mmCIF file of C-alpha atoms in Angstrom:
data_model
loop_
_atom_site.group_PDB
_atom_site.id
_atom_site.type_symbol
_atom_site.label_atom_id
_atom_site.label_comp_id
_atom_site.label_asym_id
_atom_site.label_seq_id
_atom_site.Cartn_x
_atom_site.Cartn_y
_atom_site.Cartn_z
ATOM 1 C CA UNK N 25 -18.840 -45.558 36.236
ATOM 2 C CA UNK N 26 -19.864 -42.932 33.697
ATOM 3 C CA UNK N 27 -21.699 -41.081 35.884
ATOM 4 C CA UNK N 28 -19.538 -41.286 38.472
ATOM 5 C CA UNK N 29 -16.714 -39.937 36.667
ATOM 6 C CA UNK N 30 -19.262 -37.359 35.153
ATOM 7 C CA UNK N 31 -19.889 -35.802 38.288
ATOM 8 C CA UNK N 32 -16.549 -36.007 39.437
ATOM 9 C CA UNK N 33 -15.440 -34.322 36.209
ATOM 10 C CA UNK N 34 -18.031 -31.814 36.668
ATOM 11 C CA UNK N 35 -17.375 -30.681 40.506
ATOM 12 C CA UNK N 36 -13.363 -30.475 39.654
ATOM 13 C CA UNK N 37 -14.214 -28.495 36.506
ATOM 14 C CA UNK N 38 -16.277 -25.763 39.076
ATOM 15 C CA UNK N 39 -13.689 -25.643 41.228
ATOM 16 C CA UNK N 40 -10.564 -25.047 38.540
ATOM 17 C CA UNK N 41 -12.866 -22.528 37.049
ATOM 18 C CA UNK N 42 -12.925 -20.621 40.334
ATOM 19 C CA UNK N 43 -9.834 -18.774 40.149
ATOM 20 C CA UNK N 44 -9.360 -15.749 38.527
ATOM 21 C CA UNK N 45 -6.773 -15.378 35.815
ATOM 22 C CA UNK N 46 -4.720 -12.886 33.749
ATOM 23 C CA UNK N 47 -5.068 -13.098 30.172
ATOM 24 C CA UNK N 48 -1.995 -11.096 28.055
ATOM 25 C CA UNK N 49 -0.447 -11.696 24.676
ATOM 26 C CA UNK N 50 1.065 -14.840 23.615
ATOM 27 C CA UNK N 51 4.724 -14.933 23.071
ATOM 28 C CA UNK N 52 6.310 -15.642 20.508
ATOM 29 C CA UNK N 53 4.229 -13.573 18.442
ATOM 30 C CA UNK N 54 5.814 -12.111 14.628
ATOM 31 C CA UNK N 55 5.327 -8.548 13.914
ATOM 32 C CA UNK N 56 2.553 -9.472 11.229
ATOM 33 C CA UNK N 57 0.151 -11.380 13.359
ATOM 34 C CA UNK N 58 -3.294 -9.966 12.923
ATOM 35 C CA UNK N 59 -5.661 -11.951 15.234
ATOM 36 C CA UNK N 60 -4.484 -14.028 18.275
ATOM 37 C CA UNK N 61 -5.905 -15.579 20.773
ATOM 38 C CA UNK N 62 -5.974 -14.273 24.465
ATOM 39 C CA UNK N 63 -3.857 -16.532 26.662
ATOM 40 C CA UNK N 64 -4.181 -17.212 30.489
ATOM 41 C CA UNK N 65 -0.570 -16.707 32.500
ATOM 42 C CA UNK N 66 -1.288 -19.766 34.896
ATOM 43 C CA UNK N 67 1.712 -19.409 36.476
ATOM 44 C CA UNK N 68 4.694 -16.901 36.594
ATOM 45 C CA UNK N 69 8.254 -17.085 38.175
ATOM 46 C CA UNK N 70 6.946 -20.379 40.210
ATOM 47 C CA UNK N 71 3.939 -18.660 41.520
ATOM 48 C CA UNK N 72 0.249 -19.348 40.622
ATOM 49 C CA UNK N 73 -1.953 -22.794 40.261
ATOM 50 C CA UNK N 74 -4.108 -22.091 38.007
ATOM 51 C CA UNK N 75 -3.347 -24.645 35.035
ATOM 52 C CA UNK N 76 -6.421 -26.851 35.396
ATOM 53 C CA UNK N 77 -9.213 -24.048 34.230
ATOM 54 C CA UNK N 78 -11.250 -24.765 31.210
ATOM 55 C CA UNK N 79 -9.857 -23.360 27.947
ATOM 56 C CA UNK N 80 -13.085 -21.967 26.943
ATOM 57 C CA UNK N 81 -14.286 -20.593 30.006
ATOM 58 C CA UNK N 82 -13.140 -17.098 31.580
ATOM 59 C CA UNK N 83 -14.213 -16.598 35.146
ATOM 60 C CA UNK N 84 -15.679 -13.449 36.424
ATOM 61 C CA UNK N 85 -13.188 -11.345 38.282
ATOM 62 C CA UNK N 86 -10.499 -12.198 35.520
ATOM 63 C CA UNK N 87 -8.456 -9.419 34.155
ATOM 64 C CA UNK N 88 -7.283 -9.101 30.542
ATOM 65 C CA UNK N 89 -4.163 -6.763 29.479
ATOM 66 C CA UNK N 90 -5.139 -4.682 26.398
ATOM 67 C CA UNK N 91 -1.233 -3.374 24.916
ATOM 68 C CA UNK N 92 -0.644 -0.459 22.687
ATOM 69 C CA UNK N 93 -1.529 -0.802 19.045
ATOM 70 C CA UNK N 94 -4.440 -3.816 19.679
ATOM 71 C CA UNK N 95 -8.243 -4.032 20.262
ATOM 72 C CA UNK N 96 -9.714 -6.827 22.538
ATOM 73 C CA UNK N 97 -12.583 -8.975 20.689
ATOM 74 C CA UNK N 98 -14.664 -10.793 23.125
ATOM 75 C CA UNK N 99 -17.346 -13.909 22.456
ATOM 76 C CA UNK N 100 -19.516 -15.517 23.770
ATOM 77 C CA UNK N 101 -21.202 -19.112 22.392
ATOM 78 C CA UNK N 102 -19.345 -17.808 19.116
ATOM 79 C CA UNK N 103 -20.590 -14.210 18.901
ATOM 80 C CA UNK N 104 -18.701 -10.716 19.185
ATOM 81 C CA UNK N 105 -20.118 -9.626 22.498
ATOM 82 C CA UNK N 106 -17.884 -6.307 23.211
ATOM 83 C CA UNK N 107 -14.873 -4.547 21.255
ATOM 84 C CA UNK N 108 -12.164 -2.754 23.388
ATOM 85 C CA UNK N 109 -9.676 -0.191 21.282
ATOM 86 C CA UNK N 110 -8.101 1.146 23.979
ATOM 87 C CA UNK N 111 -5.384 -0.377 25.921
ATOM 88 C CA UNK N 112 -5.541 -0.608 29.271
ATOM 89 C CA UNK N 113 -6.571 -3.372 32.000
ATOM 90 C CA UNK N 114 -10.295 -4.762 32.338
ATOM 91 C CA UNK N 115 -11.924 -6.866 34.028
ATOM 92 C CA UNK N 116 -14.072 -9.756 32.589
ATOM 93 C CA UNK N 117 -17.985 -9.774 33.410
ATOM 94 C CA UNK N 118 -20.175 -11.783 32.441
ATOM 95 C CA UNK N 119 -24.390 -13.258 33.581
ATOM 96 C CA UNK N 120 -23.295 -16.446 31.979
ATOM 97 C CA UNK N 121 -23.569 -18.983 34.533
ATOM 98 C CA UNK N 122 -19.947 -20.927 33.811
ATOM 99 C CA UNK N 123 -18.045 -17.483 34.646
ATOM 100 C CA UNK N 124 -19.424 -16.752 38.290
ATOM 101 C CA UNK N 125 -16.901 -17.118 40.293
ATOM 102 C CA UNK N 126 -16.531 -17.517 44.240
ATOM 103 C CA UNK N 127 -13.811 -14.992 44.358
ATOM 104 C CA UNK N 128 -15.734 -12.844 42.183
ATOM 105 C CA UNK N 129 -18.577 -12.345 44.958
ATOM 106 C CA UNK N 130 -20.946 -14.824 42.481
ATOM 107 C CA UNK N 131 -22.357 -16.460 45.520
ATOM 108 C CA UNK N 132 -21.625 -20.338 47.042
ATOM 109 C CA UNK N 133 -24.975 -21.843 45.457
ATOM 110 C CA UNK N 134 -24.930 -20.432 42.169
ATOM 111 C CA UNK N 135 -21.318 -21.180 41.892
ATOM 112 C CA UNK N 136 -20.995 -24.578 43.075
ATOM 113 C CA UNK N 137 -24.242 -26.319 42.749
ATOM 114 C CA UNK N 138 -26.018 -24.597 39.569
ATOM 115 C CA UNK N 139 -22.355 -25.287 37.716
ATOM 116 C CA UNK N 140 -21.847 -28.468 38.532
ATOM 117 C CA UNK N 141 -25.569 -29.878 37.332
ATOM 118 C CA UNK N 142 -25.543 -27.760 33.856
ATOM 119 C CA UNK N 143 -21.928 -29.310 33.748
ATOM 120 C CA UNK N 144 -23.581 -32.756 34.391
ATOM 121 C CA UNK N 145 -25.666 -32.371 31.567
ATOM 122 C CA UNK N 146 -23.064 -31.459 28.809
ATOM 123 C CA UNK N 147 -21.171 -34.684 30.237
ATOM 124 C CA UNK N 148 -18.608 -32.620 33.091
ATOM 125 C CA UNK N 149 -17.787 -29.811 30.635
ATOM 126 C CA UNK N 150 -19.162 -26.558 30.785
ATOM 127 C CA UNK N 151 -22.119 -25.862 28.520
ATOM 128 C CA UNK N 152 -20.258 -22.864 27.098
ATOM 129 C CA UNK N 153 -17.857 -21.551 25.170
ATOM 130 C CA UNK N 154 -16.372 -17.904 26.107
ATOM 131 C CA UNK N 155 -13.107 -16.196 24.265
ATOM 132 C CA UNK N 156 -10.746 -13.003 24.412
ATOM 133 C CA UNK N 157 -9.332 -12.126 20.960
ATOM 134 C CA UNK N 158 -6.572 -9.769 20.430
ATOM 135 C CA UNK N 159 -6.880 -7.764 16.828
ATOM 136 C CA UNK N 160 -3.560 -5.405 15.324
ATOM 137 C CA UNK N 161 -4.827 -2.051 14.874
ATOM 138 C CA UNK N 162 -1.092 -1.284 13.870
ATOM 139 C CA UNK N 163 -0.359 -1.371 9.994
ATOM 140 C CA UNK N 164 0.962 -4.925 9.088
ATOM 141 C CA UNK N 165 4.054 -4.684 7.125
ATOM 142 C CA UNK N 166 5.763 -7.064 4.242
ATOM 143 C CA UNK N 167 2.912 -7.917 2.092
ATOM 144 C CA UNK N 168 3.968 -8.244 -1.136
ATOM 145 C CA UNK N 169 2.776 -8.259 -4.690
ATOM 146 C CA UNK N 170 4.390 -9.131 -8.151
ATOM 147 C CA UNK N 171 3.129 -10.203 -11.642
ATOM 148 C CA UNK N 172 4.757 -12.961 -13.977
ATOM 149 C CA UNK N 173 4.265 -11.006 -17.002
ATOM 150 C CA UNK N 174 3.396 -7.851 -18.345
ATOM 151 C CA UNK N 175 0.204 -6.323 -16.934
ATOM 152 C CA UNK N 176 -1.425 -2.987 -19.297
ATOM 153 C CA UNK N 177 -2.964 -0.337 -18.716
ATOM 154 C CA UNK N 178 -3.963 2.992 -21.045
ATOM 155 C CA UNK N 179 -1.932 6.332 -19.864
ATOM 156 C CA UNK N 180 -3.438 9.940 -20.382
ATOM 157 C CA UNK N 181 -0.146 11.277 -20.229
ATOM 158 C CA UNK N 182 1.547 9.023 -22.986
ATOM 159 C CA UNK N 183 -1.742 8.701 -24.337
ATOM 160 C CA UNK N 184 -1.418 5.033 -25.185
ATOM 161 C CA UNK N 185 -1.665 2.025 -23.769
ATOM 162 C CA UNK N 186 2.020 0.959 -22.159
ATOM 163 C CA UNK N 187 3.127 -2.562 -20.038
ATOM 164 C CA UNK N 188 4.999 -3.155 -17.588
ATOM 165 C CA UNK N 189 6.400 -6.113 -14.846
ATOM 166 C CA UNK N 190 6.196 -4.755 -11.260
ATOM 167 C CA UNK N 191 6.803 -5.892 -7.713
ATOM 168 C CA UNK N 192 6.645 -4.301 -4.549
ATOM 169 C CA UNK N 193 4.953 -4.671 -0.858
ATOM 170 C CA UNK N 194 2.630 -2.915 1.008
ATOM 171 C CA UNK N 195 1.098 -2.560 4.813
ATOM 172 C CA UNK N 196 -1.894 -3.751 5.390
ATOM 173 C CA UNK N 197 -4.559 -2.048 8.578
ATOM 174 C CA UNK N 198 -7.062 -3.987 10.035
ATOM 175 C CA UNK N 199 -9.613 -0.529 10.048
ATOM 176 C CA UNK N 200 -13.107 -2.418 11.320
ATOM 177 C CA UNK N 201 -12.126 -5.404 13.276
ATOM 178 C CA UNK N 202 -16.047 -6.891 13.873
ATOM 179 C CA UNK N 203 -16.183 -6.987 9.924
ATOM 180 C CA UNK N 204 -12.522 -8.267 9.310
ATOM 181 C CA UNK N 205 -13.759 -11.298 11.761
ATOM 182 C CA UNK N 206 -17.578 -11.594 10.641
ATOM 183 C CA UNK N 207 -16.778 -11.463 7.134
ATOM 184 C CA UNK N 208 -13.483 -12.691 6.469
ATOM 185 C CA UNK N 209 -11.466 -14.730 8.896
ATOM 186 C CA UNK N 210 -12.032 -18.309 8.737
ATOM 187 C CA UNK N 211 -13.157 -20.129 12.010
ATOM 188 C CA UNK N 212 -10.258 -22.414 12.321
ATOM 189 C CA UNK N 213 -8.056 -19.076 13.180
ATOM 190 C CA UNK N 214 -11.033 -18.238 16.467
ATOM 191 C CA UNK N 215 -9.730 -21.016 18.501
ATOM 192 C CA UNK N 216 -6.420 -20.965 20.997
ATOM 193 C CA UNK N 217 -3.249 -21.599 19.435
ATOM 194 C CA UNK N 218 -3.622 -20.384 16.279
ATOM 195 C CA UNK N 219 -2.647 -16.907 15.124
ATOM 196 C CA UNK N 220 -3.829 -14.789 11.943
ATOM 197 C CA UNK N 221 -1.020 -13.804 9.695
ATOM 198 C CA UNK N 222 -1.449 -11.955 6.014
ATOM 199 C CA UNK N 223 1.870 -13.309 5.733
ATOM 200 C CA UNK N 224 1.872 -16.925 5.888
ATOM 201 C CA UNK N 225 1.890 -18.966 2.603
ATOM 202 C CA UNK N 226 -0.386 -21.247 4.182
ATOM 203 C CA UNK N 227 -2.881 -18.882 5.294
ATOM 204 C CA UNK N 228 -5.669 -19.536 1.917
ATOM 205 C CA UNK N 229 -7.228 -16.230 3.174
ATOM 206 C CA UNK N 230 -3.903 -14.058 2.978
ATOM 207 C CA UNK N 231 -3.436 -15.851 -0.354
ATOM 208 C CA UNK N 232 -6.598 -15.182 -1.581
ATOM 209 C CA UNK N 233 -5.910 -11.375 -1.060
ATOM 210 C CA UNK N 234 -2.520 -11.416 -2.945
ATOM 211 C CA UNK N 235 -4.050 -12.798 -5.768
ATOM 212 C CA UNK N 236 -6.598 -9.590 -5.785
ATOM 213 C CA UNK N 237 -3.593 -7.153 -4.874
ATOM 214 C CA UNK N 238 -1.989 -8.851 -8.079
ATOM 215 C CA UNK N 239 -5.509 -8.201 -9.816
ATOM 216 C CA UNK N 240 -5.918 -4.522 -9.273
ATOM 217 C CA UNK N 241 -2.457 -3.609 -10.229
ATOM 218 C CA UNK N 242 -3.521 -2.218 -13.956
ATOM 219 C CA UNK N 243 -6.928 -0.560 -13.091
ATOM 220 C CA UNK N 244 -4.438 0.895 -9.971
ATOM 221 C CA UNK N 245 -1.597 1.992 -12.378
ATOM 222 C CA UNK N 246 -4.619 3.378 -14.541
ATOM 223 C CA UNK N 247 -5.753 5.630 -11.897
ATOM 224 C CA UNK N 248 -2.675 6.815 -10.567
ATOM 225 C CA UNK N 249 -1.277 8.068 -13.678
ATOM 226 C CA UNK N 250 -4.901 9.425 -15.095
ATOM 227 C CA UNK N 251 -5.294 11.748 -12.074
ATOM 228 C CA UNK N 252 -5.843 14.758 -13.803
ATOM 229 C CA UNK N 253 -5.954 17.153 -10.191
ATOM 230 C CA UNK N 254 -2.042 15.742 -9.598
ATOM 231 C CA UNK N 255 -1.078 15.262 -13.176
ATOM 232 C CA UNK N 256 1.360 11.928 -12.012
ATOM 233 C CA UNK N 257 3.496 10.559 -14.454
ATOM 234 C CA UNK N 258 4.222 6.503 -14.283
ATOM 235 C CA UNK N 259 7.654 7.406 -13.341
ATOM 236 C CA UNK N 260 6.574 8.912 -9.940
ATOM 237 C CA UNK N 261 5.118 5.856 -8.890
ATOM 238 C CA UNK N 262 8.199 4.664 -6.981
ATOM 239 C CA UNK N 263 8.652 8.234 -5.231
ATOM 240 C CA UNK N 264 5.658 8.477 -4.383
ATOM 241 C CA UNK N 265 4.332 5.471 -1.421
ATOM 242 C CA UNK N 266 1.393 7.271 -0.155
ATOM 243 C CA UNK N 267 -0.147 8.167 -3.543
ATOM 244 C CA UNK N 268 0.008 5.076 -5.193
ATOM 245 C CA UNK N 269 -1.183 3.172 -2.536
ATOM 246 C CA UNK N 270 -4.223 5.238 -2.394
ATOM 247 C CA UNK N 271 -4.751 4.302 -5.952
ATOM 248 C CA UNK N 272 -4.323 0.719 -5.047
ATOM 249 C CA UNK N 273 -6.723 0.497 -2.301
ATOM 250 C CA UNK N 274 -9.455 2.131 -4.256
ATOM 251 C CA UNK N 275 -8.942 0.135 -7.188
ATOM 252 C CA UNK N 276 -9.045 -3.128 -4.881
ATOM 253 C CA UNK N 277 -12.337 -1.592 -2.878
ATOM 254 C CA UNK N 278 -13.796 -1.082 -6.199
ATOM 255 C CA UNK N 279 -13.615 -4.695 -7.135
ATOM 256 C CA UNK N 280 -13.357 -6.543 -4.338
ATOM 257 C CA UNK N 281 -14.670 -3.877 -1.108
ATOM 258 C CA UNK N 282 -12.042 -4.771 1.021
ATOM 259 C CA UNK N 283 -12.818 -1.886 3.126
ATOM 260 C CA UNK N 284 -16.763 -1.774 3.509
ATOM 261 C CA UNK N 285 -16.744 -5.987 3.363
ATOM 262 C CA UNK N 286 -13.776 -7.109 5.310
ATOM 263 C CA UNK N 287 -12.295 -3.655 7.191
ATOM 264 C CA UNK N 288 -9.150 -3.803 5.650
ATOM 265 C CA UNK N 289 -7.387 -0.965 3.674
ATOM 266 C CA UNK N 290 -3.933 -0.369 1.944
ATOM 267 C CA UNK N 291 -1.749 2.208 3.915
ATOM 268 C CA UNK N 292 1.136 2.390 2.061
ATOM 269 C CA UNK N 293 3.142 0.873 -0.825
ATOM 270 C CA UNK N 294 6.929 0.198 -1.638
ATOM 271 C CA UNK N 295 7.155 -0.271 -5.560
ATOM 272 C CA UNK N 296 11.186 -2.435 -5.679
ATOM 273 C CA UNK N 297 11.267 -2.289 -9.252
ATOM 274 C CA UNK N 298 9.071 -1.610 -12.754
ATOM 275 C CA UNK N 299 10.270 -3.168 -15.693
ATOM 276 C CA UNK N 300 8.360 -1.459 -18.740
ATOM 277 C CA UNK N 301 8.457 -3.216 -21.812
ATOM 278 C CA UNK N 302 10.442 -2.058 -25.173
ATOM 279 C CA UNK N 303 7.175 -0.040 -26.566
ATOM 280 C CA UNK N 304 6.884 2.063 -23.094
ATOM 281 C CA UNK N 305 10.593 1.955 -22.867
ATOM 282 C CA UNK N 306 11.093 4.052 -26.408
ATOM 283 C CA UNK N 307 8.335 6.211 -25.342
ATOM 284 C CA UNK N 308 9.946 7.172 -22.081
ATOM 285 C CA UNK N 309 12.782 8.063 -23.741
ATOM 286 C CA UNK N 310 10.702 10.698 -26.515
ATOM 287 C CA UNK N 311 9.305 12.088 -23.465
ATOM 288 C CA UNK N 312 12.419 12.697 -21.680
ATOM 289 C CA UNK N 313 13.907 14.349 -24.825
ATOM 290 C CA UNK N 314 10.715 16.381 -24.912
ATOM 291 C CA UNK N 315 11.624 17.986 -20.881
ATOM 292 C CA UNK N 316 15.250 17.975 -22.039
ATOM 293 C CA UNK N 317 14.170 21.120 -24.785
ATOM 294 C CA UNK N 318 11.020 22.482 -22.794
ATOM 295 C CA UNK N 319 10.434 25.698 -21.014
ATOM 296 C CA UNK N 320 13.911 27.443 -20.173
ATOM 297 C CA UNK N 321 16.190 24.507 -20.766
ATOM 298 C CA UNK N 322 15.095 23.799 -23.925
ATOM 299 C CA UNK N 323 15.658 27.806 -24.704
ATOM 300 C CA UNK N 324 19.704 27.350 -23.452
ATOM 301 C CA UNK N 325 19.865 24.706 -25.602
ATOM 302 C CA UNK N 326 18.433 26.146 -28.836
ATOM 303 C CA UNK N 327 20.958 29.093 -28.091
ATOM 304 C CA UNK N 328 23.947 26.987 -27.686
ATOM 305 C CA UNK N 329 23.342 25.456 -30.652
ATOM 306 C CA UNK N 330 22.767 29.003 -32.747
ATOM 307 C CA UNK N 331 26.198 30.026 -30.938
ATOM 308 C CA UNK N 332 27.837 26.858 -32.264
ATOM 309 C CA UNK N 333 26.162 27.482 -35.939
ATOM 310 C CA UNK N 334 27.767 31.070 -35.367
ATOM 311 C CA UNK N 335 31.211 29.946 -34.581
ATOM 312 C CA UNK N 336 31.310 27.080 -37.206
ATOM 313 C CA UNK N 337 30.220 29.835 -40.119
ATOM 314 C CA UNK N 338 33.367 32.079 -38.547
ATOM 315 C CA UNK N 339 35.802 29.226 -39.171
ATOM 316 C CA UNK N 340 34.511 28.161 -42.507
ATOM 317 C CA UNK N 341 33.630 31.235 -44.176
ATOM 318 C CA UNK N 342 31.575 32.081 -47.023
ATOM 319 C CA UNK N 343 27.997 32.221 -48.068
ATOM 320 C CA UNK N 344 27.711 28.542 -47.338
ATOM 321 C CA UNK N 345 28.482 29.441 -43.361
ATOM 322 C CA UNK N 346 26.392 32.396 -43.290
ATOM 323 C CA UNK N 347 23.825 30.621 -44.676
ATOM 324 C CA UNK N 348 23.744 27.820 -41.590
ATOM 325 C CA UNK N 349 24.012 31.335 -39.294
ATOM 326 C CA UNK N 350 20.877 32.889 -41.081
ATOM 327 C CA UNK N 351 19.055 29.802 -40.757
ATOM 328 C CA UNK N 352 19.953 29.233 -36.630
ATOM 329 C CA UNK N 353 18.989 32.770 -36.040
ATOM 330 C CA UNK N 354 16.125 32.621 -38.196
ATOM 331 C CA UNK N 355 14.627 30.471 -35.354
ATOM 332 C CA UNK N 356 14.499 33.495 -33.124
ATOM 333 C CA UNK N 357 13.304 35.827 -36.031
ATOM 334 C CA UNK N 358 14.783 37.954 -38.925
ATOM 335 C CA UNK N 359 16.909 40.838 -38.236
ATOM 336 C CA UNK N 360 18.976 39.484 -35.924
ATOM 337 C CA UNK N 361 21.824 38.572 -38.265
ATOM 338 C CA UNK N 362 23.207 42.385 -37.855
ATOM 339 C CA UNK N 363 26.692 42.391 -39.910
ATOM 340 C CA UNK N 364 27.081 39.258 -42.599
ATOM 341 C CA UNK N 365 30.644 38.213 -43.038
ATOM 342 C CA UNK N 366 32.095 38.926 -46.395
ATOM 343 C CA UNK N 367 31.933 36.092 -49.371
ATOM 344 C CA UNK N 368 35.300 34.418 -50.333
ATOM 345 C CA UNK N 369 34.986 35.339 -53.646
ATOM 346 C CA UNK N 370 36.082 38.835 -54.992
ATOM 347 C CA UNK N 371 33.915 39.055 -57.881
ATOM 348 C CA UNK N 372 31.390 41.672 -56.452
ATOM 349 C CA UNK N 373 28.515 40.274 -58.751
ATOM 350 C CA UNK N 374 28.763 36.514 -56.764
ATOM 351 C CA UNK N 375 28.641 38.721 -53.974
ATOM 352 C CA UNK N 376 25.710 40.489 -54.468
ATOM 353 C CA UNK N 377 23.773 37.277 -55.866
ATOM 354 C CA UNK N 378 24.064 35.389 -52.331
ATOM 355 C CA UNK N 379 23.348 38.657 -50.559
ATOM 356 C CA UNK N 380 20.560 38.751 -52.581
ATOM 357 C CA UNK N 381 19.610 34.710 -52.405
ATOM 358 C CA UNK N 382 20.057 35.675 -48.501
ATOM 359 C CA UNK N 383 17.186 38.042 -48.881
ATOM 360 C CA UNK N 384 14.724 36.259 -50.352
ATOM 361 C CA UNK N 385 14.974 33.437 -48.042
ATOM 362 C CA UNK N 386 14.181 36.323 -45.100
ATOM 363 C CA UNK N 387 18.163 35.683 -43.854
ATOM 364 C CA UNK N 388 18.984 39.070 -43.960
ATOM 365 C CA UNK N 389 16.771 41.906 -44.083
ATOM 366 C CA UNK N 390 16.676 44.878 -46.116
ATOM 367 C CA UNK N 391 19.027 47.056 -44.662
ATOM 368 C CA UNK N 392 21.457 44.262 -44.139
ATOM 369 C CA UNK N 393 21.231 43.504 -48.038
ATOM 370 C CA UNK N 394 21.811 47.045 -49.014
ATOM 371 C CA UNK N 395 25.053 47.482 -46.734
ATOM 372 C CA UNK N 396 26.429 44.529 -48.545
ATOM 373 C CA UNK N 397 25.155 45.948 -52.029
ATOM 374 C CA UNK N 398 27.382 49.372 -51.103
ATOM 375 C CA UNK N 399 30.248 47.689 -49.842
ATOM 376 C CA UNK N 400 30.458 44.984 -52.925
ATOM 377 C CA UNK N 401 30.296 47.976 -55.260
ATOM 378 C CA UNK N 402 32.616 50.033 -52.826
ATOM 379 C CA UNK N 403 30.174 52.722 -52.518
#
């Protein structure tokens, strides 16, 4: 009985394996699926038979889809045979003896009779195992990253070391699809059914890459603000995606060579929020003083507040105003205090010792001194 059902098994096998099929995309399919499966369409709209073809066997003649923004990985016994980045319709070919097909031209002997024995031998399967892959060459959005605590990292510009909770998310591109598959994918995801996603929580592999995301974030941070040839400041980091997610994927290819061991590579980052602790926080806050009074700004506001020293010595009056006055303008040089107001008192020998305490301490010049020396003594 077993080798009578063996041989039946094997002859029906040949002859479901005969037809050609058209292999497209799965449905279903989320916008982060990175490897998938090529799927036969069997049927469509009631029309079509072929449902009883082996699942690891493509027949010569067969056509496969290749849409926009996808490669086509093909094996054969489990090894990359071809890669296709180009979308477009082709046509599967292969010497293997389980693809030849009648329709394909193959031949009657070859196809019938050489099948069926080699089939006889594995037991009325085929002695072969042949697959169509489809790979996202598009970037892979809503990975995301976070830390629990405070990661640290030293800052040229701040020059000290400052902290600081993050999260964010980044896209992800698949840049050398034979590596990403040799090197990283697991085999349980290179079967039918089963789709590749950097998202899923059960996916160990996407979880293993989070944790080294979360793991470059510092030595990331560190090179991003250190740049000397941009001179970035830690508050850019959320303005600028592209940047810091350069910094990011070199820091992870530098410890863990996504790109040259698994062909992947960080495109570009969203940073949702940075929560710097109360060190970094007081620091921010010197620095932003510091812009406040740089360059021009900081000149208008060293003015305004000479102009309010003015006014304030014109409604208090006496040596005690001029005094504040002289020591405002004394900022911008001496000599620039041109007319002194006149002291309360009217004992010209007070007046004359604060004109003359005004010299010394380089309020008033000279000239200014000697005007108020003639007009005390009403010369």
């Amino acid at each position: 009985m077993g080798l009578v059902q063996a041989v039946k098994g094997a002859v029906g096998g040949v002859l479901a394996d005969q037809w050609k099929d058209f292999y497209t995309v799965p449905t279903g399919l989320p916008s982060t699926a990175a490897l998938f499966a090529a799927v036969p369409q069997g049927t469509n709209a009631g029309r079509g038979s072929n449902t009883s073809g082996s699942s690891n066997i493509i027949s010569n003649g067969s056509k496969i889809v290749v849409p926009e923004g996808y490669g086509l990985l093909l094996f054969q016994d489990g090894a990359i045979t071809a890669f296709v980045a180009e979308p477009g319709g082709y046509e599967w070919r292969s010497d293997d003896l389980n693809s030849q097909s009648i329709f394909a031209g193959d031949g009657l002997v070859s196809t019938f009779i050489k099948q069926s024995w080699e089939r006889f031998k594995f037991g009325g399967q085929p002695g072969s195992q042949q697959a169509a892959f489809f790979v996202s060459l598009k970037e892979l959005p809503d990975n995301r990253f976070g830390t629990q605590s405070e990661i640290y990292w030293d800052d040229a510009f701040l020059n000290t070391q400052v902290g600081a909770v993050t999260r964010g998310s980044y896209t992800l591109k698949i840049v050398d699809p034979i590596l990403f598959v040799k090197n990283f994918v697991p085999a349980s995801y290179l079967r039918p059914g089963q789709v590749f996603d950097f998202t899923d929580m059960d996916n160990a592999a996407a979880t293993q890459l989070f944790n080294e995301v979360v793991g470059s974030l510092a030595p990331a941070f560190s090179l991003y603000s250190n740049d000397p040839s941009k001179g970035n400041r830690i508050t850019k980091l959320q303005q600028d995606s592209i940047g810091f997610a350069q910094s990011l994927s070199a820091a992870v290819e530098q410890a863990y060579q996504w790109k040259s061991d698994r062909g992947l590579a960080i495109v570009k980052t969203a940073i949702v929020s940075i929560e710097y602790d109360a060190n970094t926080r007081e620091l921010l806050k010197t620095v932003q003083r510091a812009d406040a009074l740089s360059d021009s700004r900081g000149n208008s506001n060293l003015q305004a507040s000479v102009a309010q020293g003015i006014q304030s010595a014109g409604e208090n009056g006496g040596a005690a105003g001029l005094v504040g006055v002289g020591m405002a303008s004394g900022m911008f040089g001496a000599g620039s205090l041109q007319q002194p107001a006149a002291p309360a008192a009217d004992d010209p020998v007070a007046k004359l010792k604060k004109a003359k305490e005004m010299l010394d301490l380089g309020l008033i010049t000279q000239g200014d001194y000697d005007a108020l020396k003639a007009k005390a003594l009403g010369l």
